[in-house]
PDB file of C-alpha atoms in Angstrom:
ATOM      1  CA  MET A   1     -25.882  37.433 -25.442  1.00 82.00           C
ATOM      2  CA  PRO A   2     -23.140  39.256 -27.946  1.00 95.00           C
ATOM      3  CA  ILE A   3     -19.847  38.076 -27.457  1.00 98.00           C
ATOM      4  CA  LEU A   4     -18.597  41.945 -27.097  1.00 98.00           C
ATOM      5  CA  GLU A   5     -20.628  45.115 -26.291  1.00 98.00           C
ATOM      6  CA  LEU A   6     -19.602  48.901 -26.269  1.00 97.00           C
ATOM      7  CA  LYS A   7     -21.604  50.936 -24.066  1.00 97.00           C
ATOM      8  CA  ASP A   8     -21.254  54.871 -24.457  1.00 97.00           C
ATOM      9  CA  VAL A   9     -17.301  54.340 -24.959  1.00 97.00           C
ATOM     10  CA  ARG A  10     -15.652  57.730 -24.662  1.00 96.00           C
ATOM     11  CA  TYR A  11     -11.745  58.363 -25.167  1.00 95.00           C
ATOM     12  CA  SER A  12      -9.398  61.299 -25.550  1.00 92.00           C
ATOM     13  CA  TYR A  13      -5.817  61.818 -26.002  1.00 87.00           C
ATOM     14  CA  SER A  14      -6.372  65.463 -24.567  1.00 84.00           C
ATOM     15  CA  PRO A  15      -9.176  68.100 -24.090  1.00 79.00           C
ATOM     16  CA  GLU A  16      -8.653  69.165 -27.720  1.00 80.00           C
ATOM     17  CA  LYS A  17      -8.462  65.618 -29.142  1.00 86.00           C
ATOM     18  CA  VAL A  18     -11.272  63.715 -28.566  1.00 88.00           C
ATOM     19  CA  VAL A  19     -11.388  60.547 -30.455  1.00 92.00           C
ATOM     20  CA  LEU A  20     -14.534  58.588 -29.383  1.00 95.00           C
ATOM     21  CA  ARG A  21     -17.552  60.476 -28.164  1.00 94.00           C
ATOM     22  CA  GLY A  22     -19.644  57.763 -27.201  1.00 95.00           C
ATOM     23  CA  VAL A  23     -19.718  54.483 -29.151  1.00 96.00           C
ATOM     24  CA  ASN A  24     -22.344  51.916 -28.657  1.00 96.00           C
ATOM     25  CA  CYS A  25     -22.239  48.774 -30.623  1.00 96.00           C
ATOM     26  CA  VAL A  26     -22.684  44.870 -30.317  1.00 97.00           C
ATOM     27  CA  PHE A  27     -20.657  42.322 -31.952  1.00 98.00           C
ATOM     28  CA  GLU A  28     -21.498  38.701 -32.281  1.00 98.00           C
ATOM     29  CA  CYS A  29     -20.021  35.448 -33.209  1.00 98.00           C
ATOM     30  CA  GLY A  30     -20.145  33.854 -36.728  1.00 98.00           C
ATOM     31  CA  THR A  31     -19.369  37.303 -38.297  1.00 98.00           C
ATOM     32  CA  LEU A  32     -16.686  39.244 -39.959  1.00 98.00           C
ATOM     33  CA  TYR A  33     -16.713  42.790 -39.139  1.00 98.00           C
ATOM     34  CA  ALA A  34     -14.649  45.585 -40.839  1.00 97.00           C
ATOM     35  CA  LEU A  35     -13.745  48.887 -39.107  1.00 96.00           C
ATOM     36  CA  VAL A  36     -13.271  51.640 -41.524  1.00 95.00           C
ATOM     37  CA  GLY A  37     -12.491  55.552 -41.467  1.00 91.00           C
ATOM     38  CA  LYS A  38     -10.012  57.982 -42.080  1.00 89.00           C
ATOM     39  CA  SER A  39      -6.383  57.667 -40.624  1.00 84.00           C
ATOM     40  CA  GLY A  40      -6.627  59.523 -36.985  1.00 84.00           C
ATOM     41  CA  ALA A  41     -10.265  58.507 -36.751  1.00 88.00           C
ATOM     42  CA  GLY A  42      -9.773  56.359 -33.893  1.00 90.00           C
ATOM     43  CA  LYS A  43     -10.037  52.803 -35.438  1.00 92.00           C
ATOM     44  CA  SER A  44      -6.834  51.431 -33.588  1.00 90.00           C
ATOM     45  CA  THR A  45      -7.790  53.096 -30.499  1.00 93.00           C
ATOM     46  CA  LEU A  46     -10.865  51.294 -30.540  1.00 95.00           C
ATOM     47  CA  LEU A  47      -9.403  48.137 -31.230  1.00 94.00           C
ATOM     48  CA  SER A  48      -6.945  48.565 -28.267  1.00 94.00           C
ATOM     49  CA  LEU A  49      -9.832  49.354 -26.233  1.00 97.00           C
ATOM     50  CA  MET A  50     -11.640  45.979 -27.179  1.00 97.00           C
ATOM     51  CA  ALA A  51      -8.102  44.105 -26.727  1.00 96.00           C
ATOM     52  CA  GLY A  52      -7.936  45.326 -23.153  1.00 96.00           C
ATOM     53  CA  LEU A  53      -4.719  47.242 -23.969  1.00 94.00           C
ATOM     54  CA  ASP A  54      -6.275  50.216 -22.683  1.00 94.00           C
ATOM     55  CA  LEU A  55      -9.542  51.295 -20.955  1.00 94.00           C
ATOM     56  CA  PRO A  56     -12.108  54.018 -21.883  1.00 95.00           C
ATOM     57  CA  GLU A  57     -12.169  57.051 -20.097  1.00 95.00           C
ATOM     58  CA  SER A  58     -15.808  56.532 -19.669  1.00 96.00           C
ATOM     59  CA  GLY A  59     -18.601  53.887 -20.867  1.00 97.00           C
ATOM     60  CA  GLN A  60     -17.959  50.029 -20.953  1.00 97.00           C
ATOM     61  CA  VAL A  61     -16.461  47.369 -23.018  1.00 98.00           C
ATOM     62  CA  LEU A  62     -18.193  44.219 -22.145  1.00 98.00           C
ATOM     63  CA  PHE A  63     -16.925  40.681 -22.986  1.00 98.00           C
ATOM     64  CA  GLU A  64     -19.711  38.265 -22.639  1.00 97.00           C
ATOM     65  CA  GLY A  65     -21.387  40.704 -20.191  1.00 96.00           C
ATOM     66  CA  THR A  66     -18.185  41.412 -17.994  1.00 97.00           C
ATOM     67  CA  PRO A  67     -16.741  44.735 -18.125  1.00 96.00           C
ATOM     68  CA  THR A  68     -13.093  44.559 -19.406  1.00 96.00           C
ATOM     69  CA  GLY A  69     -12.328  46.998 -16.594  1.00 93.00           C
ATOM     70  CA  ASP A  70     -13.092  44.083 -13.942  1.00 96.00           C
ATOM     71  CA  MET A  71     -10.817  41.704 -15.569  1.00 95.00           C
ATOM     72  CA  ASP A  72      -7.142  40.431 -15.252  1.00 95.00           C
ATOM     73  CA  LEU A  73      -6.664  41.951 -18.781  1.00 95.00           C
ATOM     74  CA  ASP A  74      -3.360  39.820 -19.307  1.00 93.00           C
ATOM     75  CA  GLU A  75      -5.579  36.907 -18.956  1.00 93.00           C
ATOM     76  CA  TYR A  76      -8.211  38.151 -20.959  1.00 95.00           C
ATOM     77  CA  ARG A  77      -5.798  38.394 -23.880  1.00 94.00           C
ATOM     78  CA  ARG A  78      -4.296  34.918 -23.177  1.00 92.00           C
ATOM     79  CA  ARG A  79      -7.549  33.118 -23.149  1.00 93.00           C
ATOM     80  CA  LYS A  80     -10.595  35.180 -24.657  1.00 95.00           C
ATOM     81  CA  ALA A  81      -9.113  37.792 -27.142  1.00 96.00           C
ATOM     82  CA  ALA A  82      -6.491  37.572 -29.616  1.00 93.00           C
ATOM     83  CA  VAL A  83      -4.911  40.550 -31.548  1.00 92.00           C
ATOM     84  CA  ILE A  84      -3.429  39.952 -34.839  1.00 90.00           C
ATOM     85  CA  TYR A  85      -1.182  42.809 -35.915  1.00 86.00           C
ATOM     86  CA  GLN A  86      -0.225  44.336 -39.442  1.00 82.00           C
ATOM     87  CA  ASP A  87       3.629  43.689 -38.967  1.00 86.00           C
ATOM     88  CA  PHE A  88       2.581  40.090 -37.436  1.00 90.00           C
ATOM     89  CA  ALA A  89       4.675  40.673 -34.235  1.00 91.00           C
ATOM     90  CA  LEU A  90       6.360  37.379 -34.419  1.00 96.00           C
ATOM     91  CA  PHE A  91       9.225  36.688 -32.065  1.00 96.00           C
ATOM     92  CA  PRO A  92      12.306  36.572 -34.624  1.00 96.00           C
ATOM     93  CA  MET A  93      14.153  34.057 -32.253  1.00 98.00           C
ATOM     94  CA  LEU A  94      11.312  31.522 -32.238  1.00 97.00           C
ATOM     95  CA  THR A  95      10.618  29.157 -35.292  1.00 98.00           C
ATOM     96  CA  ALA A  96       7.288  29.429 -36.917  1.00 98.00           C
ATOM     97  CA  LEU A  97       5.846  26.553 -34.880  1.00 97.00           C
ATOM     98  CA  GLU A  98       7.418  27.825 -31.432  1.00 98.00           C
ATOM     99  CA  ASN A  99       5.591  31.230 -32.250  1.00 97.00           C
ATOM    100  CA  ILE A 100       2.307  29.281 -32.386  1.00 97.00           C
ATOM    101  CA  GLU A 101       2.963  27.540 -29.287  1.00 97.00           C
ATOM    102  CA  TYR A 102       4.174  30.549 -27.101  1.00 96.00           C
ATOM    103  CA  PRO A 103       0.472  31.684 -25.868  1.00 95.00           C
ATOM    104  CA  MET A 104       0.086  27.989 -24.610  1.00 96.00           C
ATOM    105  CA  GLU A 105       3.372  28.011 -22.699  1.00 94.00           C
ATOM    106  CA  LEU A 106       1.978  31.265 -21.120  1.00 93.00           C
ATOM    107  CA  CYS A 107      -1.106  29.342 -20.103  1.00 94.00           C
ATOM    108  CA  HIS A 108       1.064  26.567 -18.770  1.00 94.00           C
ATOM    109  CA  VAL A 109      -0.277  23.860 -21.366  1.00 96.00           C
ATOM    110  CA  ASP A 110       1.538  20.575 -21.381  1.00 96.00           C
ATOM    111  CA  ALA A 111       4.519  20.908 -23.806  1.00 96.00           C
ATOM    112  CA  LYS A 112       3.487  17.765 -25.848  1.00 97.00           C
ATOM    113  CA  GLU A 113      -0.155  18.970 -25.804  1.00 96.00           C
ATOM    114  CA  ALA A 114       1.059  22.388 -26.983  1.00 96.00           C
ATOM    115  CA  ARG A 115       2.975  20.893 -29.833  1.00 97.00           C
ATOM    116  CA  GLN A 116       0.190  18.788 -31.043  1.00 97.00           C
ATOM    117  CA  GLN A 117      -2.367  21.749 -31.025  1.00 96.00           C
ATOM    118  CA  ALA A 118       0.241  24.092 -32.782  1.00 97.00           C
ATOM    119  CA  LEU A 119       0.610  21.654 -35.569  1.00 97.00           C
ATOM    120  CA  ALA A 120      -3.170  21.163 -35.752  1.00 95.00           C
ATOM    121  CA  LEU A 121      -3.572  25.055 -35.916  1.00 94.00           C
ATOM    122  CA  ALA A 122      -0.855  25.347 -38.581  1.00 94.00           C
ATOM    123  CA  ARG A 123      -2.863  22.780 -40.770  1.00 92.00           C
ATOM    124  CA  ARG A 124      -6.115  24.661 -40.162  1.00 88.00           C
ATOM    125  CA  VAL A 125      -4.505  27.938 -41.647  1.00 89.00           C
ATOM    126  CA  SER A 126      -2.835  25.858 -44.355  1.00 88.00           C
ATOM    127  CA  LEU A 127       0.747  26.437 -43.493  1.00 91.00           C
ATOM    128  CA  PRO A 128       2.978  23.635 -44.933  1.00 92.00           C
ATOM    129  CA  GLU A 129       4.681  21.674 -42.345  1.00 92.00           C
ATOM    130  CA  GLU A 130       8.159  22.115 -44.023  1.00 95.00           C
ATOM    131  CA  LEU A 131       7.922  25.764 -43.052  1.00 96.00           C
ATOM    132  CA  LEU A 132       7.182  25.429 -39.372  1.00 97.00           C
ATOM    133  CA  ASP A 133      10.783  24.975 -38.206  1.00 97.00           C
ATOM    134  CA  ARG A 134      11.896  28.017 -40.195  1.00 98.00           C
ATOM    135  CA  TYR A 135      12.416  31.521 -38.350  1.00 98.00           C
ATOM    136  CA  PRO A 136       9.762  34.378 -39.496  1.00 96.00           C
ATOM    137  CA  THR A 137      12.599  36.246 -41.531  1.00 95.00           C
ATOM    138  CA  HIS A 138      12.782  33.020 -43.782  1.00 97.00           C
ATOM    139  CA  ILE A 139       9.234  32.848 -44.727  1.00 96.00           C
ATOM    140  CA  SER A 140       6.856  35.283 -46.897  1.00 93.00           C
ATOM    141  CA  GLY A 141       4.651  37.955 -45.417  1.00 91.00           C
ATOM    142  CA  GLY A 142       1.776  35.694 -46.240  1.00 91.00           C
ATOM    143  CA  GLU A 143       3.042  33.100 -44.349  1.00 94.00           C
ATOM    144  CA  GLN A 144       3.995  35.215 -41.291  1.00 94.00           C
ATOM    145  CA  GLN A 145       0.627  36.300 -41.220  1.00 92.00           C
ATOM    146  CA  ARG A 146      -0.858  32.906 -41.174  1.00 92.00           C
ATOM    147  CA  VAL A 147       1.486  32.204 -38.213  1.00 94.00           C
ATOM    148  CA  ALA A 148       0.123  35.267 -36.544  1.00 93.00           C
ATOM    149  CA  ILE A 149      -3.419  33.942 -36.916  1.00 93.00           C
ATOM    150  CA  ALA A 150      -2.619  30.256 -35.885  1.00 93.00           C
ATOM    151  CA  ARG A 151      -1.235  31.984 -32.788  1.00 94.00           C
ATOM    152  CA  GLY A 152      -4.239  33.865 -32.185  1.00 90.00           C
ATOM    153  CA  LEU A 153      -6.366  30.685 -32.508  1.00 90.00           C
ATOM    154  CA  THR A 154      -4.568  29.262 -29.500  1.00 93.00           C
ATOM    155  CA  MET A 155      -6.580  28.505 -26.287  1.00 92.00           C
ATOM    156  CA  ASP A 156      -9.883  28.488 -28.342  1.00 89.00           C
ATOM    157  CA  ARG A 157     -10.171  32.153 -28.234  1.00 91.00           C
ATOM    158  CA  ARG A 158     -13.483  33.347 -29.640  1.00 94.00           C
ATOM    159  CA  LEU A 159     -12.702  37.147 -30.418  1.00 97.00           C
ATOM    160  CA  LEU A 160     -10.025  37.867 -32.984  1.00 96.00           C
ATOM    161  CA  LEU A 161      -9.101  41.560 -33.336  1.00 96.00           C
ATOM    162  CA  ALA A 162      -6.882  42.173 -36.493  1.00 93.00           C
ATOM    163  CA  ASP A 163      -5.223  45.585 -37.117  1.00 91.00           C
ATOM    164  CA  GLU A 164      -4.654  46.023 -40.942  1.00 89.00           C
ATOM    165  CA  PRO A 165      -4.012  42.233 -41.346  1.00 88.00           C
ATOM    166  CA  THR A 166      -3.855  42.659 -45.313  1.00 87.00           C
ATOM    167  CA  GLY A 167      -1.840  45.781 -45.297  1.00 84.00           C
ATOM    168  CA  ASN A 168       1.739  44.374 -45.904  1.00 82.00           C
ATOM    169  CA  LEU A 169       0.483  41.647 -48.244  1.00 82.00           C
ATOM    170  CA  ASP A 170       0.276  41.413 -52.196  1.00 85.00           C
ATOM    171  CA  SER A 171      -3.313  40.970 -53.748  1.00 87.00           C
ATOM    172  CA  GLU A 172      -2.933  37.148 -53.792  1.00 86.00           C
ATOM    173  CA  ASN A 173      -2.088  36.695 -50.044  1.00 85.00           C
ATOM    174  CA  SER A 174      -4.531  39.219 -49.038  1.00 87.00           C
ATOM    175  CA  ASP A 175      -7.399  37.493 -50.642  1.00 90.00           C
ATOM    176  CA  ASN A 176      -6.026  34.380 -49.168  1.00 88.00           C
ATOM    177  CA  ILE A 177      -6.044  35.806 -45.755  1.00 89.00           C
ATOM    178  CA  ILE A 178      -9.424  37.308 -46.111  1.00 92.00           C
ATOM    179  CA  ASP A 179     -10.790  33.700 -47.041  1.00 93.00           C
ATOM    180  CA  LEU A 180      -9.393  32.495 -44.088  1.00 92.00           C
ATOM    181  CA  LEU A 181     -10.714  35.063 -41.730  1.00 93.00           C
ATOM    182  CA  LEU A 182     -14.215  34.355 -43.193  1.00 96.00           C
ATOM    183  CA  LYS A 183     -13.780  30.751 -42.781  1.00 93.00           C
ATOM    184  CA  LEU A 184     -12.874  31.337 -39.381  1.00 93.00           C
ATOM    185  CA  ALA A 185     -16.103  33.396 -38.575  1.00 96.00           C
ATOM    186  CA  HIS A 186     -18.484  31.538 -40.508  1.00 97.00           C
ATOM    187  CA  ASP A 187     -17.201  27.899 -39.959  1.00 96.00           C
ATOM    188  CA  GLU A 188     -15.753  27.951 -36.587  1.00 93.00           C
ATOM    189  CA  ASN A 189     -18.345  30.628 -34.884  1.00 96.00           C
ATOM    190  CA  ARG A 190     -15.803  33.252 -34.040  1.00 96.00           C
ATOM    191  CA  CYS A 191     -16.343  37.103 -33.823  1.00 98.00           C
ATOM    192  CA  VAL A 192     -13.673  38.584 -36.379  1.00 97.00           C
ATOM    193  CA  ILE A 193     -13.047  42.304 -36.059  1.00 97.00           C
ATOM    194  CA  VAL A 194     -10.725  43.916 -38.853  1.00 96.00           C
ATOM    195  CA  VAL A 195      -9.443  47.444 -38.961  1.00 94.00           C
ATOM    196  CA  THR A 196      -8.845  48.234 -42.489  1.00 93.00           C
ATOM    197  CA  HIS A 197      -8.281  50.622 -45.524  1.00 89.00           C
ATOM    198  CA  ASP A 198      -8.576  47.515 -47.775  1.00 89.00           C
ATOM    199  CA  LEU A 199     -11.542  47.661 -50.123  1.00 88.00           C
ATOM    200  CA  SER A 200     -11.609  44.226 -50.672  1.00 90.00           C
ATOM    201  CA  VAL A 201     -11.961  43.444 -46.877  1.00 92.00           C
ATOM    202  CA  MET A 202     -14.834  46.025 -46.728  1.00 93.00           C
ATOM    203  CA  ASP A 203     -16.509  44.396 -49.765  1.00 94.00           C
ATOM    204  CA  ARG A 204     -16.545  40.883 -48.285  1.00 95.00           C
ATOM    205  CA  ALA A 205     -17.100  41.691 -44.648  1.00 97.00           C
ATOM    206  CA  ASP A 206     -20.491  40.574 -43.147  1.00 97.00           C
ATOM    207  CA  VAL A 207     -20.842  44.171 -41.598  1.00 97.00           C
ATOM    208  CA  VAL A 208     -18.934  47.357 -42.197  1.00 97.00           C
ATOM    209  CA  TYR A 209     -18.837  50.165 -39.688  1.00 96.00           C
ATOM    210  CA  ARG A 210     -17.088  53.637 -40.215  1.00 96.00           C
ATOM    211  CA  ILE A 211     -16.070  55.696 -37.553  1.00 94.00           C
ATOM    212  CA  ASN A 212     -16.881  59.316 -38.126  1.00 91.00           C
ATOM    213  CA  ASP A 213     -16.387  62.093 -35.659  1.00 90.00           C
ATOM    214  CA  GLY A 214     -15.874  59.837 -32.870  1.00 92.00           C
ATOM    215  CA  LEU A 215     -19.108  57.681 -33.568  1.00 94.00           C
ATOM    216  CA  LEU A 216     -19.451  54.374 -35.165  1.00 93.00           C
ATOM    217  CA  GLU A 217     -21.987  54.145 -38.069  1.00 93.00           C
ATOM    218  CA  ARG A 218     -22.960  50.932 -39.627  1.00 92.00           C
ATOM    219  CA  ARG A 219     -22.605  51.232 -43.632  1.00 86.00           C
TER     220      ARG A 219
END
């Protein structure tokens, strides 16, 4: 069974602005997917539907066979699907380590266990330990993105949804983040879906889908 499936997904902002016209697609673990298309084509809208931040007007988004419309969507994002944003969306008043711990606090994980897991996740994404007590404004963009990815790995979420994760990074940091996302897909059997305009992401993704005229086409 695919981890995520879209069945005839339709969405519009108004009768004149139809964004998705019946999208059908399946997504598997162990794969890095790139979603590409022109600005305004519906890439971020589609990602929001996958994340349960919105629901389709018709059709279904299914996670492991269950429609997201039948789920507690807050719990879905806390335990099943993680969203990683271009601007990192870190809490400025929390340290890097506390940002990683935050989803575990929401799920009532014991504080000591949350700290141990956060430290392990920081190592997994190659964050130096000396940075973990710093606030987001005191670390680089590449380091902030690694914190955001580590936070997305909490609660062993298998679905990672990334909106332009390399958009604010230089080429070296961008390559490092792509390496990490590929490793998470291939070595840890996660499903990683990336909305991107970055040609290097498209070139290295396992599967590339283009949104064109409200439909999803495999390149």
